[in-house]
PDB file of C-alpha atoms in Angstrom:
ATOM      1  CA  UNK A   1      -0.023  -0.057  -0.086  1.00 48.00           C
ATOM      2  CA  UNK A   2       2.902   2.425   0.713  1.00 52.00           C
ATOM      3  CA  UNK A   3       4.025   1.613  -2.565  1.00 53.00           C
ATOM      4  CA  UNK A   4       0.924   2.595  -4.296  1.00 58.00           C
ATOM      5  CA  UNK A   5       0.705   6.072  -2.625  1.00 61.00           C
ATOM      6  CA  UNK A   6       4.303   6.574  -3.338  1.00 66.00           C
ATOM      7  CA  UNK A   7       3.900   6.368  -6.955  1.00 69.00           C
ATOM      8  CA  UNK A   8       0.867   8.042  -7.210  1.00 70.00           C
ATOM      9  CA  UNK A   9       2.640  11.101  -5.192  1.00 72.00           C
ATOM     10  CA  UNK A  10       5.024  10.886  -8.071  1.00 77.00           C
ATOM     11  CA  UNK A  11       2.555  11.051 -10.621  1.00 79.00           C
ATOM     12  CA  UNK A  12       1.281  14.037  -9.359  1.00 79.00           C
ATOM     13  CA  UNK A  13       4.393  15.354  -8.906  1.00 81.00           C
ATOM     14  CA  UNK A  14       5.209  14.966 -13.143  1.00 80.00           C
ATOM     15  CA  UNK A  15       1.643  16.507 -14.139  1.00 81.00           C
ATOM     16  CA  UNK A  16       2.311  19.330 -12.119  1.00 77.00           C
ATOM     17  CA  UNK A  17       5.810  19.797 -13.606  1.00 76.00           C
ATOM     18  CA  UNK A  18       4.289  19.359 -17.007  1.00 75.00           C
ATOM     19  CA  UNK A  19       1.573  22.000 -16.475  1.00 73.00           C
ATOM     20  CA  UNK A  20       4.322  24.534 -15.176  1.00 75.00           C
ATOM     21  CA  UNK A  21       6.243  23.863 -18.461  1.00 72.00           C
ATOM     22  CA  UNK A  22       2.907  24.408 -20.823  1.00 73.00           C
ATOM     23  CA  UNK A  23       2.059  27.359 -18.577  1.00 74.00           C
ATOM     24  CA  UNK A  24       5.804  28.965 -19.107  1.00 71.00           C
ATOM     25  CA  UNK A  25       5.833  28.136 -22.930  1.00 69.00           C
ATOM     26  CA  UNK A  26       2.147  29.567 -23.194  1.00 67.00           C
ATOM     27  CA  UNK A  27       3.221  32.922 -21.236  1.00 67.00           C
ATOM     28  CA  UNK A  28       6.815  33.231 -23.374  1.00 62.00           C
ATOM     29  CA  UNK A  29       4.295  32.932 -26.565  1.00 62.00           C
ATOM     30  CA  UNK A  30       1.849  35.255 -25.472  1.00 62.00           C
ATOM     31  CA  UNK A  31       4.308  37.963 -24.899  1.00 59.00           C
ATOM     32  CA  UNK A  32       6.030  37.653 -28.360  1.00 56.00           C
ATOM     33  CA  UNK A  33       3.438  36.146 -30.019  1.00 59.00           C
ATOM     34  CA  UNK A  34       2.699  38.599 -33.245  1.00 57.00           C
ATOM     35  CA  UNK A  35       5.454  41.116 -32.148  1.00 62.00           C
ATOM     36  CA  UNK A  36       7.313  42.298 -35.105  1.00 69.00           C
ATOM     37  CA  UNK A  37      11.126  42.726 -34.965  1.00 70.00           C
ATOM     38  CA  UNK A  38      11.953  46.023 -33.737  1.00 77.00           C
ATOM     39  CA  UNK A  39      13.840  48.452 -35.943  1.00 90.00           C
ATOM     40  CA  UNK A  40      16.437  50.161 -33.344  1.00 93.00           C
ATOM     41  CA  UNK A  41      18.869  48.940 -31.119  1.00 95.00           C
ATOM     42  CA  UNK A  42      19.969  51.252 -28.418  1.00 95.00           C
ATOM     43  CA  UNK A  43      23.384  50.393 -26.671  1.00 97.00           C
ATOM     44  CA  UNK A  44      24.083  51.720 -23.171  1.00 97.00           C
ATOM     45  CA  UNK A  45      27.229  52.060 -21.060  1.00 96.00           C
ATOM     46  CA  UNK A  46      27.125  52.624 -17.476  1.00 94.00           C
ATOM     47  CA  UNK A  47      23.065  52.845 -17.909  1.00 92.00           C
ATOM     48  CA  UNK A  48      23.564  55.889 -20.465  1.00 95.00           C
ATOM     49  CA  UNK A  49      22.452  55.536 -24.006  1.00 95.00           C
ATOM     50  CA  UNK A  50      25.566  55.978 -26.101  1.00 96.00           C
ATOM     51  CA  UNK A  51      24.830  54.717 -29.653  1.00 95.00           C
ATOM     52  CA  UNK A  52      21.902  53.352 -31.790  1.00 95.00           C
ATOM     53  CA  UNK A  53      21.595  50.837 -34.360  1.00 93.00           C
ATOM     54  CA  UNK A  54      19.229  50.813 -37.279  1.00 93.00           C
ATOM     55  CA  UNK A  55      18.728  47.122 -37.443  1.00 92.00           C
ATOM     56  CA  UNK A  56      17.162  47.411 -41.080  1.00 90.00           C
ATOM     57  CA  UNK A  57      20.670  48.317 -42.212  1.00 90.00           C
ATOM     58  CA  UNK A  58      21.791  45.243 -41.146  1.00 87.00           C
ATOM     59  CA  UNK A  59      20.552  42.679 -43.459  1.00 83.00           C
ATOM     60  CA  UNK A  60      24.000  41.123 -44.048  1.00 89.00           C
ATOM     61  CA  UNK A  61      26.439  40.445 -41.088  1.00 94.00           C
ATOM     62  CA  UNK A  62      28.499  42.866 -39.632  1.00 95.00           C
ATOM     63  CA  UNK A  63      30.613  43.177 -36.800  1.00 97.00           C
ATOM     64  CA  UNK A  64      31.074  46.675 -34.774  1.00 96.00           C
ATOM     65  CA  UNK A  65      33.048  47.370 -31.628  1.00 96.00           C
ATOM     66  CA  UNK A  66      32.459  49.762 -28.991  1.00 96.00           C
ATOM     67  CA  UNK A  67      36.175  51.332 -29.977  1.00 95.00           C
ATOM     68  CA  UNK A  68      34.723  51.682 -33.250  1.00 95.00           C
ATOM     69  CA  UNK A  69      32.043  53.842 -31.717  1.00 94.00           C
ATOM     70  CA  UNK A  70      34.474  55.883 -30.054  1.00 95.00           C
ATOM     71  CA  UNK A  71      34.549  54.287 -26.567  1.00 96.00           C
ATOM     72  CA  UNK A  72      37.180  52.267 -24.729  1.00 96.00           C
ATOM     73  CA  UNK A  73      35.440  49.159 -24.030  1.00 96.00           C
ATOM     74  CA  UNK A  74      36.142  45.712 -25.365  1.00 96.00           C
ATOM     75  CA  UNK A  75      33.201  45.076 -26.461  1.00 97.00           C
ATOM     76  CA  UNK A  76      31.978  43.907 -29.987  1.00 97.00           C
ATOM     77  CA  UNK A  77      28.269  43.741 -31.454  1.00 97.00           C
ATOM     78  CA  UNK A  78      27.343  41.038 -34.356  1.00 97.00           C
ATOM     79  CA  UNK A  79      24.260  42.918 -36.501  1.00 95.00           C
ATOM     80  CA  UNK A  80      22.829  40.488 -38.848  1.00 93.00           C
ATOM     81  CA  UNK A  81      19.501  39.776 -40.408  1.00 91.00           C
ATOM     82  CA  UNK A  82      17.772  42.912 -38.508  1.00 91.00           C
ATOM     83  CA  UNK A  83      19.431  41.533 -35.034  1.00 94.00           C
ATOM     84  CA  UNK A  84      22.088  42.144 -32.736  1.00 96.00           C
ATOM     85  CA  UNK A  85      24.185  40.214 -30.288  1.00 97.00           C
ATOM     86  CA  UNK A  86      27.291  40.177 -28.171  1.00 97.00           C
ATOM     87  CA  UNK A  87      30.557  38.900 -29.760  1.00 97.00           C
ATOM     88  CA  UNK A  88      34.037  38.646 -29.106  1.00 93.00           C
ATOM     89  CA  UNK A  89      33.646  40.243 -25.448  1.00 95.00           C
ATOM     90  CA  UNK A  90      36.626  40.560 -23.096  1.00 92.00           C
ATOM     91  CA  UNK A  91      35.120  39.467 -20.142  1.00 88.00           C
ATOM     92  CA  UNK A  92      35.544  36.269 -17.557  1.00 88.00           C
ATOM     93  CA  UNK A  93      32.524  34.043 -18.613  1.00 90.00           C
ATOM     94  CA  UNK A  94      31.274  35.222 -21.695  1.00 91.00           C
ATOM     95  CA  UNK A  95      27.764  35.163 -20.517  1.00 92.00           C
ATOM     96  CA  UNK A  96      26.529  37.966 -22.604  1.00 93.00           C
ATOM     97  CA  UNK A  97      27.568  36.194 -25.632  1.00 95.00           C
ATOM     98  CA  UNK A  98      25.271  32.945 -24.489  1.00 92.00           C
ATOM     99  CA  UNK A  99      22.247  35.458 -24.854  1.00 90.00           C
ATOM    100  CA  UNK A 100      22.212  35.083 -28.552  1.00 94.00           C
ATOM    101  CA  UNK A 101      20.477  37.223 -31.248  1.00 95.00           C
ATOM    102  CA  UNK A 102      17.951  39.862 -30.036  1.00 94.00           C
ATOM    103  CA  UNK A 103      15.427  41.413 -32.243  1.00 92.00           C
ATOM    104  CA  UNK A 104      12.022  41.983 -30.455  1.00 91.00           C
ATOM    105  CA  UNK A 105      10.647  45.125 -28.785  1.00 89.00           C
ATOM    106  CA  UNK A 106      12.073  45.369 -24.911  1.00 87.00           C
ATOM    107  CA  UNK A 107      14.474  42.416 -25.308  1.00 92.00           C
ATOM    108  CA  UNK A 108      17.890  43.244 -23.942  1.00 94.00           C
ATOM    109  CA  UNK A 109      21.037  41.763 -23.267  1.00 95.00           C
ATOM    110  CA  UNK A 110      23.881  42.802 -20.608  1.00 95.00           C
ATOM    111  CA  UNK A 111      27.481  42.429 -20.374  1.00 95.00           C
ATOM    112  CA  UNK A 112      27.807  43.003 -16.541  1.00 94.00           C
ATOM    113  CA  UNK A 113      31.575  43.272 -16.283  1.00 94.00           C
ATOM    114  CA  UNK A 114      31.999  45.760 -19.130  1.00 95.00           C
ATOM    115  CA  UNK A 115      28.888  47.978 -17.889  1.00 95.00           C
ATOM    116  CA  UNK A 116      27.387  47.641 -21.500  1.00 96.00           C
ATOM    117  CA  UNK A 117      23.850  46.729 -22.506  1.00 96.00           C
ATOM    118  CA  UNK A 118      21.892  46.509 -25.519  1.00 97.00           C
ATOM    119  CA  UNK A 119      17.705  46.943 -25.789  1.00 95.00           C
ATOM    120  CA  UNK A 120      15.757  46.786 -28.640  1.00 94.00           C
ATOM    121  CA  UNK A 121      13.409  49.685 -28.774  1.00 92.00           C
ATOM    122  CA  UNK A 122       9.868  49.478 -29.244  1.00 85.00           C
ATOM    123  CA  UNK A 123       8.611  51.455 -32.363  1.00 74.00           C
TER     124      UNK A 123
END
């Protein structure tokens, strides 16, 4: 009898986990469904907006460094297919590179060690 009770508890836990995963997927879909890619990416350094990229101008891949923009910060961005991401960043764990491309309004990627972030602006 104890085994049956234990098995029922495990089955209930699996159903609750499945329900939580499905609700999370639905929430993400609801948040981003129907949103069109943003047209402008804003770059922030120390919380201050320092540069903007017109993402519509970058259908072909391009890499732009913060140095090219006039800032002494070891950060580069890849712009491609109307999206932007961190690449070739000089920081310890490179977590910012793991964000991948962003393109939808309100999406943000951050490089904490270099105090740089990039956000897609709403039109």
